[in-house]
């Protein structure tokens, strides 16, 4: 009997990935809302999107066996609302918000894993006395600021001086309500303690600077059992905060990964998160041998899908679909064709610029052919401005991604250089 799985924001790339999963011969995947509505814009009308999704589901002639997604806000926060209404498996809205509402998340971490989190406080970026209040919370320069709800590294800043704070708050005030207001709608549907409800969607976090070797632990919870299944390294460009590439499997010492997995099991059990996938970003401070938990994301990392497929034999979309259908994920281990795999980010470090030349589809195909199994996504076209790209960090623009595998890390890096020699981007009107 055919099972019907609705995927919020389903695009062509992920539709192909889903077809290659295990145990989907009797599954039919349906798009629910378009990528243009949930990932290719920064304008989110949550009530309207939920109403449209419900209308599509109500009009479906057949069973609704799962509602899933693989995208951060707004998709991640829509899932528990829709799944509850249509009685399909998913974490509760409250447990999800204990991960995604950064102040609530830090507050529950303080209860369960206090030695693995930085000092933190929430602040209103529209409050002219915010900087002095941050100081009263025992936070000194340098520190980081970020929205209590964001996606990617958008609107995250390192603050080394009052001038840095002024620059950050100017940016935050201009842009934060694009996520803050739709996030407030989600918060209005949840049961929350009064002190958490007071921290509204446009608020921000200030946190003690933490660092070290960064990685992401991918995992899921099934019927109360937390199962970490892979660690992916996040390698940054030298001297900057922007990511250079994601590497799987992690090169961190096994004992460090084991400790991260233990912390993962502890915090997810404390939160009460269940029947959904997640990933947790960590730092390992090698000098102090200290593990810091950066943040919890209530979804698999889409960027890691091809890495798991190359190394383990199947995309970890397997987790999303299996849990959505109420079954334990059927994940293979080290059954893929490669020993290591990575997603590389080709970035430019401008404040803005116009793309005067971007590689053609044929040029991209020729570049990918340099290394078997390579996939390239270019995010820009001639004539567009870098500032039009959604969900970028505060310091650079990712104009392309390259996914590839190899027998070892050094070969992977060499392969990437060969591919990039074939891709030519040019820019004008550069703002340094």
Coordinates of C-alpha atoms in Angstrom, one line a residue:
X1 CA 0.0 0.0 0.0
X2 CA 1.5 3.4 -1.0
X3 CA 2.7 5.7 1.7
X4 CA 2.3 9.4 1.1
X5 CA 5.1 11.6 2.4
X6 CA 4.8 15.4 2.2
X7 CA 8.1 17.3 2.0
X8 CA 8.1 21.1 2.8
X9 CA 10.2 23.0 0.2
X10 CA 11.0 20.0 -1.9
X11 CA 13.4 20.8 -4.7
X12 CA 14.7 18.8 -7.6
X13 CA 18.0 17.9 -6.0
X14 CA 16.4 16.5 -2.9
X15 CA 13.7 14.7 -4.9
X16 CA 16.5 12.7 -6.5
X17 CA 18.2 12.0 -3.2
X18 CA 14.9 10.7 -1.7
X19 CA 14.5 8.2 -4.6
X20 CA 17.9 6.6 -3.6
X21 CA 16.9 5.9 0.0
X22 CA 16.3 2.5 1.4
X23 CA 12.8 1.2 1.8
X24 CA 11.0 3.8 -0.3
X25 CA 9.7 1.6 -3.0
X26 CA 6.2 2.0 -1.7
X27 CA 6.6 5.7 -0.8
X28 CA 5.3 8.6 -2.9
X29 CA 6.8 12.0 -2.1
X30 CA 4.7 15.2 -2.5
X31 CA 6.0 18.8 -2.4
X32 CA 4.4 21.0 0.2
X33 CA 5.0 24.7 -0.3
X34 CA 7.7 25.6 -2.8
X35 CA 11.4 26.3 -2.3
X36 CA 10.7 29.9 -3.4
X37 CA 8.4 30.3 -0.4
X38 CA 10.6 28.7 2.3
X39 CA 14.2 28.9 1.3
X40 CA 14.8 31.4 -1.6
X41 CA 13.4 34.4 0.3
X42 CA 13.7 36.2 3.6
X43 CA 10.0 37.2 3.7
X44 CA 8.0 34.6 5.8
X45 CA 4.3 35.1 6.4
X46 CA 3.8 32.2 8.8
X47 CA 0.0 32.2 9.2
X48 CA -0.4 32.3 5.4
X49 CA 2.2 29.5 4.8
X50 CA 0.6 27.3 7.4
X51 CA -2.8 27.9 5.9
X52 CA -1.6 27.1 2.4
X53 CA 0.1 23.9 3.7
X54 CA -3.1 22.8 5.5
X55 CA -5.2 23.5 2.4
X56 CA -2.9 21.3 0.3
X57 CA -3.0 18.5 2.9
X58 CA -6.7 18.7 3.3
X59 CA -7.2 18.5 -0.4
X60 CA -5.1 15.3 -0.7
X61 CA -7.1 12.3 -1.7
X62 CA -5.4 9.6 0.3
X63 CA -3.4 9.0 3.5
X64 CA -1.0 11.5 5.0
X65 CA 1.7 9.2 6.4
X66 CA 4.5 11.7 7.1
X67 CA 5.2 15.4 6.9
X68 CA 9.0 16.1 6.8
X69 CA 11.5 18.8 5.9
X70 CA 15.3 19.3 5.8
X71 CA 15.5 23.1 6.0
X72 CA 16.0 25.4 9.0
X73 CA 13.5 28.2 9.8
X74 CA 10.7 28.5 8.8
X75 CA 10.4 24.8 7.8
X76 CA 11.7 23.4 11.1
X77 CA 9.2 25.3 13.2
X78 CA 6.3 24.5 10.9
X79 CA 6.8 20.8 11.2
X80 CA 5.6 20.2 14.8
X81 CA 2.6 22.4 14.2
X82 CA 1.5 20.5 11.0
X83 CA 2.5 17.1 12.3
X84 CA 0.4 17.6 15.5
X85 CA -2.7 18.5 13.4
X86 CA -2.3 15.6 11.1
X87 CA -1.2 13.0 13.7
X88 CA 2.2 12.2 12.1
X89 CA 5.4 11.6 14.2
X90 CA 7.5 14.6 15.1
X91 CA 9.0 16.3 18.1
X92 CA 6.7 18.5 20.1
X93 CA 6.7 22.3 19.5
X94 CA 8.0 23.0 23.0
X95 CA 10.9 20.5 22.8
X96 CA 11.8 21.9 19.4
X97 CA 11.8 25.5 20.7
X98 CA 14.1 24.4 23.6
X99 CA 16.6 23.9 20.8
X100 CA 15.8 26.7 18.4
X101 CA 15.0 29.6 20.8
X102 CA 18.6 30.3 21.6
X103 CA 17.9 31.8 25.1
X104 CA 15.6 29.0 26.1
X105 CA 18.1 26.5 24.7
X106 CA 21.0 27.9 26.8
X107 CA 18.8 28.0 29.8
X108 CA 18.0 24.3 29.6
X109 CA 21.7 23.5 28.8
X110 CA 22.6 25.4 32.0
X111 CA 20.5 22.9 33.9
X112 CA 21.9 19.7 32.3
X113 CA 25.4 20.4 31.0
X114 CA 26.6 23.6 32.7
X115 CA 30.3 22.9 32.1
X116 CA 30.0 22.8 28.3
X117 CA 28.3 26.2 27.6
X118 CA 29.6 29.8 27.6
X119 CA 28.4 32.7 29.7
X120 CA 25.3 34.2 28.0
X121 CA 22.6 36.8 28.3
X122 CA 19.7 38.0 26.1
X123 CA 19.3 41.6 25.0
X124 CA 17.0 43.8 23.0
X125 CA 19.0 45.3 20.1
X126 CA 16.5 48.3 20.1
X127 CA 17.5 49.1 23.7
X128 CA 20.0 52.0 23.8
X129 CA 21.3 50.7 27.1
X130 CA 21.9 47.1 25.8
X131 CA 25.7 47.2 26.0
X132 CA 25.8 48.2 29.6
X133 CA 23.3 45.5 30.5
X134 CA 25.5 42.9 28.7
X135 CA 28.4 44.1 30.9
X136 CA 26.2 43.7 34.0
X137 CA 25.7 40.1 33.0
X138 CA 29.5 39.6 33.4
X139 CA 30.3 39.6 29.7
X140 CA 33.3 41.5 28.6
X141 CA 34.9 42.1 25.2
X142 CA 35.3 40.1 23.1
X143 CA 31.9 38.4 22.8
X144 CA 29.6 37.2 20.1
X145 CA 26.1 38.5 19.3
X146 CA 23.4 36.7 17.3
X147 CA 19.6 36.6 17.0
X148 CA 17.7 34.3 19.3
X149 CA 16.5 32.7 16.1
X150 CA 18.4 32.8 12.9
X151 CA 19.5 30.4 10.1
X152 CA 23.0 29.6 9.0
X153 CA 25.4 32.2 10.3
X154 CA 23.2 35.2 9.4
X155 CA 23.5 38.3 11.6
X156 CA 26.2 36.8 13.8
X157 CA 29.0 39.1 14.8
X158 CA 32.1 39.1 16.9
X159 CA 32.2 42.1 19.1
X160 CA 35.7 43.5 20.2
X161 CA 34.7 47.1 20.9
X162 CA 31.8 49.5 21.4
X163 CA 32.2 50.4 17.7
X164 CA 31.7 46.8 16.7
X165 CA 28.6 46.6 18.9
X166 CA 27.2 49.8 17.2
X167 CA 27.8 48.3 13.8
X168 CA 26.2 45.0 14.7
X169 CA 23.1 46.6 16.3
X170 CA 22.6 48.8 13.2
X171 CA 22.5 45.6 11.1
X172 CA 20.3 43.8 13.5
X173 CA 17.8 46.6 13.8
X174 CA 17.5 46.8 10.0
X175 CA 17.1 43.0 9.4
X176 CA 16.1 41.1 12.5
X177 CA 12.3 41.5 12.2
X178 CA 12.3 39.5 9.0
X179 CA 12.7 36.4 11.1
X180 CA 11.7 37.9 14.5
X181 CA 8.1 38.6 13.6
X182 CA 7.3 35.2 12.0
X183 CA 9.1 33.5 14.9
X184 CA 6.9 35.4 17.3
X185 CA 3.9 33.8 15.6
X186 CA 5.4 30.3 16.3
X187 CA 6.1 31.3 19.9
X188 CA 2.5 32.4 20.4
X189 CA 1.4 28.8 19.8
X190 CA 3.7 27.2 22.4
X191 CA 3.5 26.8 26.2
X192 CA 6.5 28.6 27.6
X193 CA 7.7 29.8 31.0
X194 CA 7.0 33.5 31.6
X195 CA 10.7 34.4 31.7
X196 CA 11.3 32.8 28.3
X197 CA 8.2 34.3 26.8
X198 CA 9.5 37.8 27.7
X199 CA 12.4 37.2 25.3
X200 CA 10.7 37.9 22.1
X201 CA 11.5 37.0 18.5
X202 CA 13.5 40.2 17.8
X203 CA 15.8 39.7 20.8
X204 CA 19.5 38.7 20.5
X205 CA 22.0 36.7 22.5
X206 CA 25.4 37.9 23.7
X207 CA 27.8 35.0 24.5
X208 CA 31.3 34.5 25.8
X209 CA 33.8 33.8 22.9
X210 CA 34.4 30.1 22.6
X211 CA 36.4 28.3 20.0
X212 CA 38.6 25.5 18.9
X213 CA 38.1 22.8 16.3
X214 CA 34.5 22.9 15.2
X215 CA 32.4 20.0 14.3
X216 CA 28.7 18.8 14.0
X217 CA 27.3 15.7 15.6
X218 CA 24.4 14.3 13.5
X219 CA 21.8 12.3 15.4
X220 CA 18.2 11.4 16.0
X221 CA 15.8 10.4 18.8
X222 CA 13.5 7.4 18.2
X223 CA 11.0 6.4 20.9
X224 CA 13.1 8.1 23.6
X225 CA 16.5 6.7 22.5
X226 CA 19.0 9.3 21.4
X227 CA 21.3 7.9 18.6
X228 CA 24.3 10.0 17.4
X229 CA 25.4 8.5 14.1
X230 CA 28.2 10.7 12.6
X231 CA 30.5 13.6 13.3
X232 CA 31.4 16.1 10.5
X233 CA 34.3 18.6 10.8
X234 CA 33.6 22.2 10.0
X235 CA 36.9 23.8 8.7
X236 CA 37.1 27.6 8.5
X237 CA 39.1 29.8 6.2
X238 CA 42.3 31.0 8.0
X239 CA 41.8 34.0 10.3
X240 CA 38.1 34.4 9.5
X241 CA 34.8 33.0 10.7
X242 CA 33.5 31.8 7.3
X243 CA 33.4 28.0 6.6
X244 CA 35.8 26.6 4.0
X245 CA 34.6 23.0 3.9
X246 CA 32.7 20.3 5.8
X247 CA 34.6 17.0 6.2
X248 CA 33.2 13.6 6.9
X249 CA 34.2 11.5 8.8
X250 CA 35.6 13.7 11.5
X251 CA 39.4 13.7 12.1
X252 CA 38.9 14.5 15.8
X253 CA 40.3 12.0 18.4
X254 CA 37.8 9.2 19.1
X255 CA 37.7 10.0 22.8
X256 CA 36.7 13.6 22.0
X257 CA 33.9 12.4 19.6
X258 CA 32.8 9.8 22.3
X259 CA 32.5 12.6 24.9
X260 CA 30.5 14.8 22.5
X261 CA 28.1 11.9 21.8
X262 CA 27.7 11.4 25.6
X263 CA 26.9 15.1 26.0
X264 CA 24.4 14.8 23.1
X265 CA 22.5 12.0 24.7
X266 CA 22.3 13.9 28.0
X267 CA 21.0 17.2 26.6
X268 CA 18.5 15.7 24.2
X269 CA 17.0 13.5 26.9
X270 CA 16.8 16.5 29.3
X271 CA 15.0 18.5 26.6
X272 CA 12.5 15.7 25.9
X273 CA 13.1 15.8 22.2
X274 CA 11.7 12.7 20.4
X275 CA 11.0 11.1 17.1
X276 CA 13.0 13.6 15.0
X277 CA 16.5 14.2 13.6
X278 CA 18.8 16.9 14.8
X279 CA 22.4 18.1 14.7
X280 CA 24.5 19.7 17.4
X281 CA 27.5 22.0 16.7
X282 CA 30.5 21.7 19.0
X283 CA 33.9 23.1 19.6
X284 CA 36.9 21.2 21.0
X285 CA 39.4 23.5 22.6
X286 CA 42.5 21.4 22.1
X287 CA 44.6 23.5 24.5
X288 CA 42.3 23.2 27.5
X289 CA 40.8 19.8 26.3
X290 CA 37.4 21.4 26.8
X291 CA 34.2 20.7 24.8
X292 CA 31.8 23.5 24.1
X293 CA 28.3 23.1 22.8
X294 CA 27.6 25.9 20.3
X295 CA 23.9 25.2 19.3
X296 CA 21.3 22.6 18.5
X297 CA 19.6 22.4 15.1
X298 CA 16.3 20.5 14.8
X299 CA 16.9 18.9 11.5
X300 CA 19.6 16.9 9.6
X301 CA 22.2 19.1 7.9
X302 CA 21.3 19.3 4.3
X303 CA 24.9 20.1 3.4
X304 CA 26.0 16.7 4.8
X305 CA 23.6 14.6 2.7
X306 CA 26.0 13.8 -0.1
X307 CA 28.9 13.3 2.4
X308 CA 27.0 10.5 4.1
X309 CA 26.0 9.0 0.8
X310 CA 29.6 9.0 -0.5
X311 CA 31.0 7.5 2.7
X312 CA 28.2 5.4 4.2
X313 CA 26.2 4.5 1.1
X314 CA 23.0 6.5 1.6
X315 CA 22.1 10.2 2.3
X316 CA 21.0 10.8 5.9
X317 CA 17.7 11.9 4.5
X318 CA 17.0 8.3 5.5
X319 CA 16.7 9.6 9.1
X320 CA 14.1 12.2 8.1
X321 CA 11.9 9.9 6.1
X322 CA 12.1 6.9 8.4
X323 CA 11.3 8.9 11.5
X324 CA 8.5 10.7 9.7
X325 CA 7.0 7.3 8.9
X326 CA 7.4 6.2 12.6
X327 CA 10.1 3.7 12.0
X328 CA 13.7 3.3 13.2
X329 CA 16.2 4.8 10.7
X330 CA 17.9 2.2 8.4
X331 CA 21.3 3.8 8.1
X332 CA 24.3 1.9 6.7
X333 CA 27.8 2.5 7.9
X334 CA 30.9 2.8 5.7
X335 CA 29.2 1.2 2.7
X336 CA 29.9 4.1 0.2
X337 CA 32.5 4.3 -2.5
X338 CA 34.7 6.9 -0.7
X339 CA 36.7 7.0 2.5
X340 CA 36.3 10.8 3.0
X341 CA 34.0 13.4 1.5
X342 CA 33.5 17.1 1.8
X343 CA 31.4 20.1 0.8
X344 CA 33.7 23.0 -0.2
X345 CA 32.4 26.7 -0.2
X346 CA 33.9 29.0 -2.8
X347 CA 33.7 32.4 -1.2
X348 CA 34.6 36.0 -1.8
X349 CA 35.3 38.4 1.0
X350 CA 33.6 41.6 -0.2
X351 CA 31.0 43.7 1.5
X352 CA 29.2 43.6 -1.9
X353 CA 29.8 43.4 -5.6
X354 CA 28.1 42.7 -9.0
X355 CA 28.8 39.5 -10.8
X356 CA 30.2 40.4 -14.2
X357 CA 30.9 36.8 -15.2
X358 CA 29.7 33.4 -13.8
X359 CA 30.5 30.0 -15.3
X360 CA 27.9 28.5 -17.7
X361 CA 26.2 25.2 -17.2
X362 CA 28.6 23.6 -19.7
X363 CA 31.6 25.0 -17.9
X364 CA 30.3 23.7 -14.6
X365 CA 29.8 20.3 -16.1
X366 CA 33.3 20.3 -17.5
X367 CA 34.7 21.3 -14.1
X368 CA 32.8 18.5 -12.3
X369 CA 34.1 16.0 -14.8
X370 CA 37.7 16.6 -13.5
X371 CA 36.9 14.4 -10.5
X372 CA 34.4 11.5 -10.8
X373 CA 31.4 11.9 -8.5
X374 CA 31.8 15.7 -8.1
X375 CA 28.7 17.8 -7.9
X376 CA 28.7 21.6 -8.2
X377 CA 26.1 24.2 -7.3
X378 CA 26.6 27.8 -8.4
X379 CA 24.5 30.3 -6.6
X380 CA 25.0 33.4 -8.7
X381 CA 24.4 34.6 -12.3
X382 CA 25.7 37.5 -14.4
X383 CA 24.3 40.9 -13.3
X384 CA 23.2 40.0 -9.8
X385 CA 24.6 41.6 -6.7
X386 CA 26.2 39.5 -3.9
X387 CA 23.9 41.1 -1.4
X388 CA 20.9 39.4 -3.1
X389 CA 22.1 36.0 -1.9
X390 CA 20.0 34.7 1.1
X391 CA 21.4 33.4 4.4
X392 CA 25.0 34.6 4.2
X393 CA 27.3 35.1 7.1
X394 CA 28.5 38.6 8.0
X395 CA 31.9 38.4 6.5
X396 CA 31.7 36.7 3.1
X397 CA 29.5 35.4 0.3
X398 CA 29.4 31.8 -0.8
X399 CA 29.0 31.9 -4.6
X400 CA 29.4 28.1 -5.1
X401 CA 29.5 24.8 -3.4
X402 CA 31.4 21.7 -4.5
X403 CA 30.7 18.2 -3.1
X404 CA 33.3 15.5 -3.7
X405 CA 34.9 12.4 -2.2
X406 CA 38.4 10.8 -2.1
X407 CA 40.5 8.1 -0.5
X408 CA 42.1 10.6 2.0
X409 CA 41.8 14.2 3.1
X410 CA 45.0 15.5 1.2
X411 CA 43.7 14.0 -2.1
X412 CA 40.4 15.7 -1.4
X413 CA 42.0 19.1 -1.2
X414 CA 44.1 18.5 -4.3
X415 CA 41.0 17.4 -6.2
X416 CA 39.1 20.6 -5.2
X417 CA 41.9 22.8 -6.5
X418 CA 41.7 21.0 -9.9
X419 CA 38.0 21.5 -10.1
X420 CA 38.2 25.2 -9.2
X421 CA 40.7 25.9 -11.9
X422 CA 37.9 25.4 -14.3
X423 CA 35.4 27.8 -12.7
X424 CA 35.8 31.5 -13.5
X425 CA 33.9 34.1 -11.6
X426 CA 34.5 37.9 -12.1
X427 CA 33.2 40.9 -10.2
X428 CA 32.7 44.6 -10.6
X429 CA 31.5 47.4 -8.3
X430 CA 33.4 45.8 -5.5
X431 CA 32.8 47.2 -2.0
X432 CA 35.7 46.1 0.1

